[in-house]
Tab-separated table of C-alpha atoms and ligand atoms in Angstrom:
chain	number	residue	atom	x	y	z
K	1	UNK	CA	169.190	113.979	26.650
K	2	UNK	CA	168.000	116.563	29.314
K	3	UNK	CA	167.669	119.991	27.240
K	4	UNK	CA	170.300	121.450	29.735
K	5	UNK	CA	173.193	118.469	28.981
K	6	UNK	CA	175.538	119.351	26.595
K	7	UNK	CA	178.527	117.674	24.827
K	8	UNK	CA	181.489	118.331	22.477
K	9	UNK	CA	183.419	115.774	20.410
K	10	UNK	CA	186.962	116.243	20.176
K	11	UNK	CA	189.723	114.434	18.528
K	12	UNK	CA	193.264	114.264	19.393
K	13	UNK	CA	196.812	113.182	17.664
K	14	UNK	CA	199.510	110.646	18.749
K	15	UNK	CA	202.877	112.145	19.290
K	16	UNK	CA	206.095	109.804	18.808
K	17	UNK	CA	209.465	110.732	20.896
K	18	UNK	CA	212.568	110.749	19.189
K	19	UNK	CA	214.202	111.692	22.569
K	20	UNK	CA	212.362	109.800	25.014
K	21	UNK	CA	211.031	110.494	28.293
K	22	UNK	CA	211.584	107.898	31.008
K	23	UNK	CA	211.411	108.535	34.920
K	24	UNK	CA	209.786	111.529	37.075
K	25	UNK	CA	210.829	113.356	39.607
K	26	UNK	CA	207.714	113.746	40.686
K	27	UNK	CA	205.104	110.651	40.575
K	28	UNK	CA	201.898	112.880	41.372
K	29	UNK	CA	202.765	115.594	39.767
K	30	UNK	CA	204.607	113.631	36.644
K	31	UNK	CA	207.276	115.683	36.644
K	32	UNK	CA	210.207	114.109	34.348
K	33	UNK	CA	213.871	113.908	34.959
K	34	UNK	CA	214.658	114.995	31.562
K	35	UNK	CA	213.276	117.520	28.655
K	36	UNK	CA	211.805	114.921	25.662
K	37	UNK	CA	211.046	115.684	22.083
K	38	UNK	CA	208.409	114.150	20.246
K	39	UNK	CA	206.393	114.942	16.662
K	40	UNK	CA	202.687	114.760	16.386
K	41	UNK	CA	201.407	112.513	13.511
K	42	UNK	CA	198.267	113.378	11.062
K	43	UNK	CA	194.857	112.924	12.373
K	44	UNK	CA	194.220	111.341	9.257
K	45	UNK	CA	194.954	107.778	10.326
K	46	UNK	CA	195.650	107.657	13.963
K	47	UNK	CA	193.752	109.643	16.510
K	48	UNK	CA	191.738	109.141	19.933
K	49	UNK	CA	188.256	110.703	19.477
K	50	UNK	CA	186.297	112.224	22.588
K	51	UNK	CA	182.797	112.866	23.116
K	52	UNK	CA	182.271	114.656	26.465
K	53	UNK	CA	178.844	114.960	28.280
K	54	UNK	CA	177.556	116.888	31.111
K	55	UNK	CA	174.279	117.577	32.715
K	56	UNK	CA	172.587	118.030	35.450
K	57	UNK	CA	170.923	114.735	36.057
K	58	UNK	CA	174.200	112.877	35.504
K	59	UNK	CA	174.805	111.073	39.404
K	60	UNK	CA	178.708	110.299	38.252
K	61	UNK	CA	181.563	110.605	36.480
K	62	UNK	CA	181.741	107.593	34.052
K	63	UNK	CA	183.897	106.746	30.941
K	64	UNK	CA	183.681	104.334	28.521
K	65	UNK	CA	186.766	103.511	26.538
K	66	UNK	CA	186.840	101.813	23.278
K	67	UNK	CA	183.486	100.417	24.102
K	68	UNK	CA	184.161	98.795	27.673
K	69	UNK	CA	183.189	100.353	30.750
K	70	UNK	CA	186.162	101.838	32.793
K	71	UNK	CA	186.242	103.157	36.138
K	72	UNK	CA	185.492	107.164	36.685
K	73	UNK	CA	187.385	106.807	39.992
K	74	UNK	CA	190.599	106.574	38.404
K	75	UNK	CA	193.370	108.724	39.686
K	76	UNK	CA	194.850	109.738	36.832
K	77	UNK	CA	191.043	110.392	35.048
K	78	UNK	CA	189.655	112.256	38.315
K	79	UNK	CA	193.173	114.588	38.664
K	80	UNK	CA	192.459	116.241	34.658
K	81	UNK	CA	188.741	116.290	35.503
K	82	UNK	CA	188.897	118.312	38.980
K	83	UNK	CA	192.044	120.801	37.522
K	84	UNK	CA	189.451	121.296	34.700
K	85	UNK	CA	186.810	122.110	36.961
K	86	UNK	CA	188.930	124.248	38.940
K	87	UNK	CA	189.228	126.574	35.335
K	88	UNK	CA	185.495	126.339	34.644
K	89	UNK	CA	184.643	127.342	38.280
K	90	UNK	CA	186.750	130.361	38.157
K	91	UNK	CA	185.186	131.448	34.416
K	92	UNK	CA	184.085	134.605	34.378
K	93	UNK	CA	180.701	133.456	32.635
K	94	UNK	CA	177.921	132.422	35.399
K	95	UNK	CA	176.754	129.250	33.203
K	96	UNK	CA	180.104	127.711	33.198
K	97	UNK	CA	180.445	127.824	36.967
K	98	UNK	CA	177.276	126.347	36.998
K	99	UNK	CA	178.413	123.827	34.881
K	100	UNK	CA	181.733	122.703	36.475
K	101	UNK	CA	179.564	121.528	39.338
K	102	UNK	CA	177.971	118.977	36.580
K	103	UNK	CA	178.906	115.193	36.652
K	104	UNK	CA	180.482	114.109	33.338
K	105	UNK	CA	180.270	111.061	30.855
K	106	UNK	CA	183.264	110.183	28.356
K	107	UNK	CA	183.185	107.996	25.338
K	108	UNK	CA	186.370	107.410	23.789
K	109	UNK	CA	188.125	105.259	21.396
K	110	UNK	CA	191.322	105.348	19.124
K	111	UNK	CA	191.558	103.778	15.922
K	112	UNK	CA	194.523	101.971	16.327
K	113	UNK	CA	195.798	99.042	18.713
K	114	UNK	CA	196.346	100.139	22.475
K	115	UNK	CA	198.557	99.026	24.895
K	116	UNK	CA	201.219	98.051	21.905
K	117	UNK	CA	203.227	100.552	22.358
K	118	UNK	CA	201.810	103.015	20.593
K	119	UNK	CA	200.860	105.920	22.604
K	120	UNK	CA	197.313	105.587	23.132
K	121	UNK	CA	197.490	106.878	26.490
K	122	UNK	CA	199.142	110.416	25.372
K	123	UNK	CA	196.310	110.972	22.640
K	124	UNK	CA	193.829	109.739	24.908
K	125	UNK	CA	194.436	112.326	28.061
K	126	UNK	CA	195.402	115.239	25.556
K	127	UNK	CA	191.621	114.464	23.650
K	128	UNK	CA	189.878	114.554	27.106
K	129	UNK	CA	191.385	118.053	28.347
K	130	UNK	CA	190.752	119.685	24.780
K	131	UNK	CA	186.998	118.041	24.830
K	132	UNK	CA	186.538	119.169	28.220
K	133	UNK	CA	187.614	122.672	27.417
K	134	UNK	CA	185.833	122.871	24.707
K	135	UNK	CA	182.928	121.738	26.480
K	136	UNK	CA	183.131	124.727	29.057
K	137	UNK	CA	184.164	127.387	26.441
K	138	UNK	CA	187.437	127.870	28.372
K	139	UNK	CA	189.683	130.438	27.372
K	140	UNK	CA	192.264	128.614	28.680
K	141	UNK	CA	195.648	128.954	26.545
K	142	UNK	CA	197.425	125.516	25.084
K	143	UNK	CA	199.990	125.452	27.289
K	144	UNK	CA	197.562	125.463	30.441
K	145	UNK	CA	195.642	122.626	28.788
K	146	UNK	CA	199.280	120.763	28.281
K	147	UNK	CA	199.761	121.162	32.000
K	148	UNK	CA	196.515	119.821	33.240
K	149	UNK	CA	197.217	116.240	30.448
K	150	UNK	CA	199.988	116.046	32.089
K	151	UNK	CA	198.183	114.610	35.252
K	152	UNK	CA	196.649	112.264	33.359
K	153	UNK	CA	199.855	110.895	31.527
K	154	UNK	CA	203.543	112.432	31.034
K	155	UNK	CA	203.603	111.864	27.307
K	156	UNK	CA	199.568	113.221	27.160
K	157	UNK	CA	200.966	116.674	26.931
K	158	UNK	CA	203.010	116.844	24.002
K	159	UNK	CA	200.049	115.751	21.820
K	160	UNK	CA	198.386	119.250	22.878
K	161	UNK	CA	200.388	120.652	19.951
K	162	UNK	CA	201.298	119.872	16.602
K	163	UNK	CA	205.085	119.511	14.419
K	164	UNK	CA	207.703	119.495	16.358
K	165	UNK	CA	207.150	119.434	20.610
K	166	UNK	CA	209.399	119.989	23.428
K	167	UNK	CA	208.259	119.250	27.007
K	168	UNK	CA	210.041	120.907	29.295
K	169	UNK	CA	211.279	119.392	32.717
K	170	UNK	CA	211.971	122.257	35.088
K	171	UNK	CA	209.223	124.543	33.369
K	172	UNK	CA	206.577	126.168	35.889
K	173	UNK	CA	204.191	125.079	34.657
K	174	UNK	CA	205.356	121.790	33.780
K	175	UNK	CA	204.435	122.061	29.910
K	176	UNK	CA	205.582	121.324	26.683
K	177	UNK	CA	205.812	124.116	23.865
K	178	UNK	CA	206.204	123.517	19.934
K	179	UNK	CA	209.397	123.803	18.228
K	180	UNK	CA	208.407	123.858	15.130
K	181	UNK	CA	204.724	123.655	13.015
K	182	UNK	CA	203.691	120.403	10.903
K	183	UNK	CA	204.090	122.217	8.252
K	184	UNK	CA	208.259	123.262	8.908
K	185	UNK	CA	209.188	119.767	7.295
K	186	UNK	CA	206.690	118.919	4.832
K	187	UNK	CA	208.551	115.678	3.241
K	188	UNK	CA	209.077	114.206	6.652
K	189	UNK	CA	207.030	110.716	6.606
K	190	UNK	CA	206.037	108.218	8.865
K	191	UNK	CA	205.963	104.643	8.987
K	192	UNK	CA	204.520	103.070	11.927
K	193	UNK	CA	204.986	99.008	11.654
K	194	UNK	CA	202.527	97.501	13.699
K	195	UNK	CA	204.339	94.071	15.111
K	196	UNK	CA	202.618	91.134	15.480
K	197	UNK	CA	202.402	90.779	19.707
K	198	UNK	CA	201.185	88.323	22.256
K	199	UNK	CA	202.877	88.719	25.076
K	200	UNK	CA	201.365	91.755	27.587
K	201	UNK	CA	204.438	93.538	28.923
K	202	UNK	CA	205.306	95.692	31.880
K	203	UNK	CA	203.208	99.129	31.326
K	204	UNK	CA	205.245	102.658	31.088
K	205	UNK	CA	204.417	104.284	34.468
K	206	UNK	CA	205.277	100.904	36.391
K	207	UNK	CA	208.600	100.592	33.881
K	208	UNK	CA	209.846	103.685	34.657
K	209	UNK	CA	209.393	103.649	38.126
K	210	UNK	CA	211.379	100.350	37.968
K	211	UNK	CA	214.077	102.133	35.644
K	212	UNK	CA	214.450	105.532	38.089
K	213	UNK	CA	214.703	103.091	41.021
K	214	UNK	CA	217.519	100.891	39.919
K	215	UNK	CA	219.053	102.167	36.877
K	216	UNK	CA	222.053	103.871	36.944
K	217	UNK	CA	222.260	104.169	32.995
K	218	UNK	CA	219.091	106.424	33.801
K	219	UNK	CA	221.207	108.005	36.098
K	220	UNK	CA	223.927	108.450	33.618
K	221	UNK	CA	221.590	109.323	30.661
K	222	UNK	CA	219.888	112.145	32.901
K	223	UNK	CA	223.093	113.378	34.013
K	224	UNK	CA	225.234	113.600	30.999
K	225	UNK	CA	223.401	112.830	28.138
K	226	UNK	CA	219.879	114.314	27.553
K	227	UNK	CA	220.995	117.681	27.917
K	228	UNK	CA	223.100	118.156	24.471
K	229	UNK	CA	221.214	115.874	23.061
K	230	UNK	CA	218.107	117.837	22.773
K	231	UNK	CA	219.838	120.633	22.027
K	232	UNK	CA	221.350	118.620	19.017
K	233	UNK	CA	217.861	117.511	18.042
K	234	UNK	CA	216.361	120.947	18.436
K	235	UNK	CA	218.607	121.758	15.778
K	236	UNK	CA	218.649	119.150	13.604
K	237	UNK	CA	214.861	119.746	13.191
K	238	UNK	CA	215.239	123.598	12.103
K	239	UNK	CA	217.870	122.784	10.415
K	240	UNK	CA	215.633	119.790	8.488
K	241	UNK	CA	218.875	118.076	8.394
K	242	UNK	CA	217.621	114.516	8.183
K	243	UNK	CA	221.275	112.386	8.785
K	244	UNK	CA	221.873	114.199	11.802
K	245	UNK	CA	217.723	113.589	13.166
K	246	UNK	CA	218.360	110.168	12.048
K	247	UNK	CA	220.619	109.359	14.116
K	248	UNK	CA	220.101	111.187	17.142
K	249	UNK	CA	216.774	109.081	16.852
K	250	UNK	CA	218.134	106.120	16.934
K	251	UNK	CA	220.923	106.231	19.347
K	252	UNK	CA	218.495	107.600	22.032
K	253	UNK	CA	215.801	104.723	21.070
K	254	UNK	CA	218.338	102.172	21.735
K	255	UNK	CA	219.770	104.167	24.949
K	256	UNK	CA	216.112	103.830	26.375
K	257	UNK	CA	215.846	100.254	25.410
K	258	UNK	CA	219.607	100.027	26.999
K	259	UNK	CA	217.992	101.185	30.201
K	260	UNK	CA	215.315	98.615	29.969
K	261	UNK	CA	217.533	96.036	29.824
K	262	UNK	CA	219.813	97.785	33.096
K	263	UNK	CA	216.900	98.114	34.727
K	264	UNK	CA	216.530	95.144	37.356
K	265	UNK	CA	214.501	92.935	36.883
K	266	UNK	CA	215.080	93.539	33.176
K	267	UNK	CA	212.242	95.059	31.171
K	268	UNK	CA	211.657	94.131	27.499
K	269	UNK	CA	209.834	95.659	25.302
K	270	UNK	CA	211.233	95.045	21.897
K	271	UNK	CA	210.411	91.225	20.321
K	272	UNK	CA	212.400	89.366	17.785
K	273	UNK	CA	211.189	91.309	15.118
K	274	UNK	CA	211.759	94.815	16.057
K	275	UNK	CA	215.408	93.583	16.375
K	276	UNK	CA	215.077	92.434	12.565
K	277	UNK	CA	213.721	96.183	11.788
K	278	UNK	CA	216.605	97.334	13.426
K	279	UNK	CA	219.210	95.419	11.296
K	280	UNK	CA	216.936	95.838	8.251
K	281	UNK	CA	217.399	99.785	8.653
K	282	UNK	CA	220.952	100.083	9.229
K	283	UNK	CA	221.785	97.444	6.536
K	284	UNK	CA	219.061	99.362	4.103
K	285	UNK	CA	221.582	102.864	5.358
K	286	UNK	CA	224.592	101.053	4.793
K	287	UNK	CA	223.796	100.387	1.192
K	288	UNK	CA	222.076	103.545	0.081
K	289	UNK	CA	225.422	105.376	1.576
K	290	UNK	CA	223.973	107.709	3.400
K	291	UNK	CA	221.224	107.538	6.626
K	292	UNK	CA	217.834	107.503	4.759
K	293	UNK	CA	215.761	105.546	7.736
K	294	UNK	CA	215.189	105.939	11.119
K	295	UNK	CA	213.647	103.846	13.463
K	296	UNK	CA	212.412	104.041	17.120
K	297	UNK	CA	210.514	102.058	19.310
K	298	UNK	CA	208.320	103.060	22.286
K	299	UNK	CA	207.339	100.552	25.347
K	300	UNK	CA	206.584	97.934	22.927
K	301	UNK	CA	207.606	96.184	20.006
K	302	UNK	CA	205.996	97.979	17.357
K	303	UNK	CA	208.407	99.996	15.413
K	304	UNK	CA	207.936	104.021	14.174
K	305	UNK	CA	210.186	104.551	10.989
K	306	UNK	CA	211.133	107.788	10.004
K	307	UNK	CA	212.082	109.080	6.173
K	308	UNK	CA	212.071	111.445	3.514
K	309	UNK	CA	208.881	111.261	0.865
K	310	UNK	CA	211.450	110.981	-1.557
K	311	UNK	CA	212.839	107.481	-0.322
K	312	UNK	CA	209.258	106.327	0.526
K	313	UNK	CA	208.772	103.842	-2.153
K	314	UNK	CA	212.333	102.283	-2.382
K	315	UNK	CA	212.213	101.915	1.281
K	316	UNK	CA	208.577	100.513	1.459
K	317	UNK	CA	209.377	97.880	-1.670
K	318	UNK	CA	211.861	96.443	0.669
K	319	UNK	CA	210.047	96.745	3.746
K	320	UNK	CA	207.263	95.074	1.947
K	321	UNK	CA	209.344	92.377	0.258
K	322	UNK	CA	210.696	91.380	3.756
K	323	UNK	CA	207.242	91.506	6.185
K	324	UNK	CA	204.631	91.909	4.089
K	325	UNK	CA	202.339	88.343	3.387
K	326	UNK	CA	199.407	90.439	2.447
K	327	UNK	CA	198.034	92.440	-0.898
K	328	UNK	CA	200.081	95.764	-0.754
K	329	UNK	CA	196.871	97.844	-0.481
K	330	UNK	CA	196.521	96.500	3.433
K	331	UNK	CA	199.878	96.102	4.356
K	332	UNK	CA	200.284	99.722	3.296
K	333	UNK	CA	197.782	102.183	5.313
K	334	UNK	CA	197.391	105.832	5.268
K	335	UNK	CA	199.374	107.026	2.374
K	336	UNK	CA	199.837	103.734	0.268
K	337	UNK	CA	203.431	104.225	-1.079
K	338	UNK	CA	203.594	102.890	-4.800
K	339	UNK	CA	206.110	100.057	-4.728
K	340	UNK	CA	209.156	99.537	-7.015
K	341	UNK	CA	210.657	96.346	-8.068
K	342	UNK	CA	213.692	96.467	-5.406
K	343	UNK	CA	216.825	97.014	-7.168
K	344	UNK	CA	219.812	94.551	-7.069
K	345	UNK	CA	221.460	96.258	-4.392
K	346	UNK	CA	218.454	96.656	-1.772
K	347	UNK	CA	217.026	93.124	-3.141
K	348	UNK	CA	220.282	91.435	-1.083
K	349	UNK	CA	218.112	92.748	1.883
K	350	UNK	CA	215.377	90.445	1.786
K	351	UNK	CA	216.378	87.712	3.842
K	352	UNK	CA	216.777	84.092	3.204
K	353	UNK	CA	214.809	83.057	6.667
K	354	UNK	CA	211.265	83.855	6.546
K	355	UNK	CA	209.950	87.545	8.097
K	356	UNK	CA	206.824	87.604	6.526
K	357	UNK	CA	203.632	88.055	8.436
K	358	UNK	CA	206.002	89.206	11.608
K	359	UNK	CA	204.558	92.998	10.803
K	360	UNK	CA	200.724	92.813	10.597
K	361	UNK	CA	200.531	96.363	9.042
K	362	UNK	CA	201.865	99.505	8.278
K	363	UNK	CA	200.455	103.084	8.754
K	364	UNK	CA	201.792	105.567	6.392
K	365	UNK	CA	201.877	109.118	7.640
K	366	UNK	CA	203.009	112.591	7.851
K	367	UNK	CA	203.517	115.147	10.669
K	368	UNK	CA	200.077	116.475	11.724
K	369	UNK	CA	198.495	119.076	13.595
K	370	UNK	CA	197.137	119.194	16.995
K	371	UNK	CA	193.655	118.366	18.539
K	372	UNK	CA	190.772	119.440	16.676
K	373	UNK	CA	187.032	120.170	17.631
K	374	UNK	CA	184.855	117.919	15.311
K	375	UNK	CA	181.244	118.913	16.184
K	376	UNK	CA	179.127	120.014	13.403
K	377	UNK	CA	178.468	123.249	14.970
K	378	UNK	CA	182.305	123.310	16.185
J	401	LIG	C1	208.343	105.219	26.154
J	401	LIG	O1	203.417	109.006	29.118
J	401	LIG	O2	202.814	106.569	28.928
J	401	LIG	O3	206.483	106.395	25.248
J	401	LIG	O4	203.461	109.492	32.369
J	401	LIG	O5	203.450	107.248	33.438
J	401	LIG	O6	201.609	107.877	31.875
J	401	LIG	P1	203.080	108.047	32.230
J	401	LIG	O7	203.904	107.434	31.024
J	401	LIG	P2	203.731	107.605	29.447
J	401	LIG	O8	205.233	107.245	28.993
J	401	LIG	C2	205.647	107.252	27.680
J	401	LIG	C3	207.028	106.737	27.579
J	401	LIG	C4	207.541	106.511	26.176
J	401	LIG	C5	208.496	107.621	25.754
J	401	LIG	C6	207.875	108.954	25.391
J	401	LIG	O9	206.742	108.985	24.863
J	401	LIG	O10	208.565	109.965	25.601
């Protein structure tokens, strides 16, 4: 490496709505037609790490993403690179403006399966920004750095932050802003079932263009729904008042999975055995009396369960006794949940017709923090 080239390596949370954002207003810009609310997950398990270069000898931008060769012309890539540029030129520090002339090589990878649904895209834009601005030494405040992964993708700049996040539609800036730290809700856990998947579906940005074009659910939803519902959520969260989050969860997954369906031609995302998560949760509720489990599912068919710590390993003994056809160790990732024999009740679950092998894995999680700098000198 040329003495003058210098690099940072960043890495970067998922963040999982549990009021979803479909449709813009605004396709450059990605502006949405509704405020969304998502919460970050650990970087323990599930994270996109960066490694941004620059120097002077560099003739292009180039990326490389999960070891294949992508394209540095990309929109999407090029619009977060020149708004960063446009922060380093204006530093007040003469090597920085120097340096935002530089050309710059990514390396990136997550370390969990992309283009399934789970949102590889959101960790992915938020890890370049941070990386970049860590790179320059930018003063640059979070909520700036939401903004600018917001160009790269919608959902991109809610994994800026950790907890609890609220991206805001008619914000100027466009940004989203915490509602609450990780650390608000400490026995909040995530499960994310990772669905066995062959089929390649229709991706998000092309979906919900489909959706704002010819939906009038979305309409409907946008209109008279999202509003209140957000507010509920907000409030559910600082309230920790699980039942209520539960459920607000899981009516809005299905509403955006509604609009898939009312969207012409039809997208789906969800498989046969999402729909037998679904029934498994609400049967699981039914029985235990009260909500306990909450599921929702992104644009794809993996599933994202949410639950106290305390109902952890009754939940995951039945989860396990329905899907899992492999040693509990690697079924269970993350936080392996210790398993109980499932009691009479729950055991009525397990179905007669065979489930097992339909969820490949599980990763077991709580509610993390955002983007970190990992350099050894960081
Ligand atoms: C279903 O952020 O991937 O996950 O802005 O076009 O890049 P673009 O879309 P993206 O959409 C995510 C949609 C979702 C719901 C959500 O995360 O809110």
């Amino acid at each position: 490496m040329d003495c003058k080239s210098r690099s940072s390596t960043c890495i970067a949370p998922i963040n999982i709505a549990v009021i979803k954002y479909w449709g813009k207003s605004d396709e450059e810009q990605i502006i949405p037609l509704n405020d969304s609310i998502s919460i970050t997950l650990d970087t323990d398990y599930m994270f996109t790490k960066t490694t941004a270069t620059i120097g002077p000898e560099f003739t292009q931008d180039s990326i490389v993403l999960n070891n294949e060769q992508g394209s540095g012309d990309g929109v999407r890539f090029q619009n977060c690179l020149s708004e960063i540029r446009k922060l380093a030129a204006s530093s007040k520090h003469s090597s920085t403006v120097e340096k935002s002339t530089w050309k710059v090589a990514i390396v990136s990878e997550n370390n969990f399966p992309t283009k399934a649904g789970l949102a590889s895209s959101a960790s992915g834009y938020a890890c370049l920004v941070f990386t970049l601005a860590q790179l320059y030494e930018l003063e640059s405040h979070q909520s700036e750095l939401s903004a600018l992964a917001r160009r790269g993708s919608g959902s991109a700049c809610r994994s800026l932050f950790g907890g609890f996040v609220r991206w805001f539609h008619d914000s100027q800036p466009c940004i989203a802003r915490p509602i609450a730290e990780a650390e608000h809700w400490p026995e909040l856990r995530c499960l994310v079932a990772v669905v066995s998947n062959t089929s390649k579906s229709v991706g998000s940005t092309e979906g919900m263009r489909r959706s704002a074009e010819t939906s009038k659910l979305l309409e409907h939803r946008v209109k008279h729904v999202v509003r209140d519902r957000i507010e509920d959520m907000k409030m559910a969260i600082l309230e920790k008042n699980f039942v209520k989050f539960a459920e607000i969860t899981m009516r809005d997954s299905n509403q955006f999975h509604a609009i898939c369906l009312d969207t012409y031609p039809p997208l789906f995302y969800m498989n046969s055995t999402s729909q037998a998560i679904i029934q498994l949760v609400h049967r699981y509720n039914q029985i235990r009396r009260s909500i306990k489990v909450a599921y929702t599912f992104d644009a794809g068919p993996n599933a994202v369960l949410f639950l106290e710590q305390a109902e952890i390993s009754r939940f995951a003994s039945v989860f396990y006794s329905v899907f899992g056809s492999t040693p509990h160790d690697q079924f269970f990732r993350g936080k392996v949940p210790d398993l109980l024999d499932p009691t009479e009740d729950v055991a009525s679950l397990v179905p007669e017709k065979a489930l097992k092998g339909q969820v490949q894995y599980t990763i077991v999680c709580n509610v993390g923090q955002g983007p970190k700098n990992i350099d050894p000198t960081g």
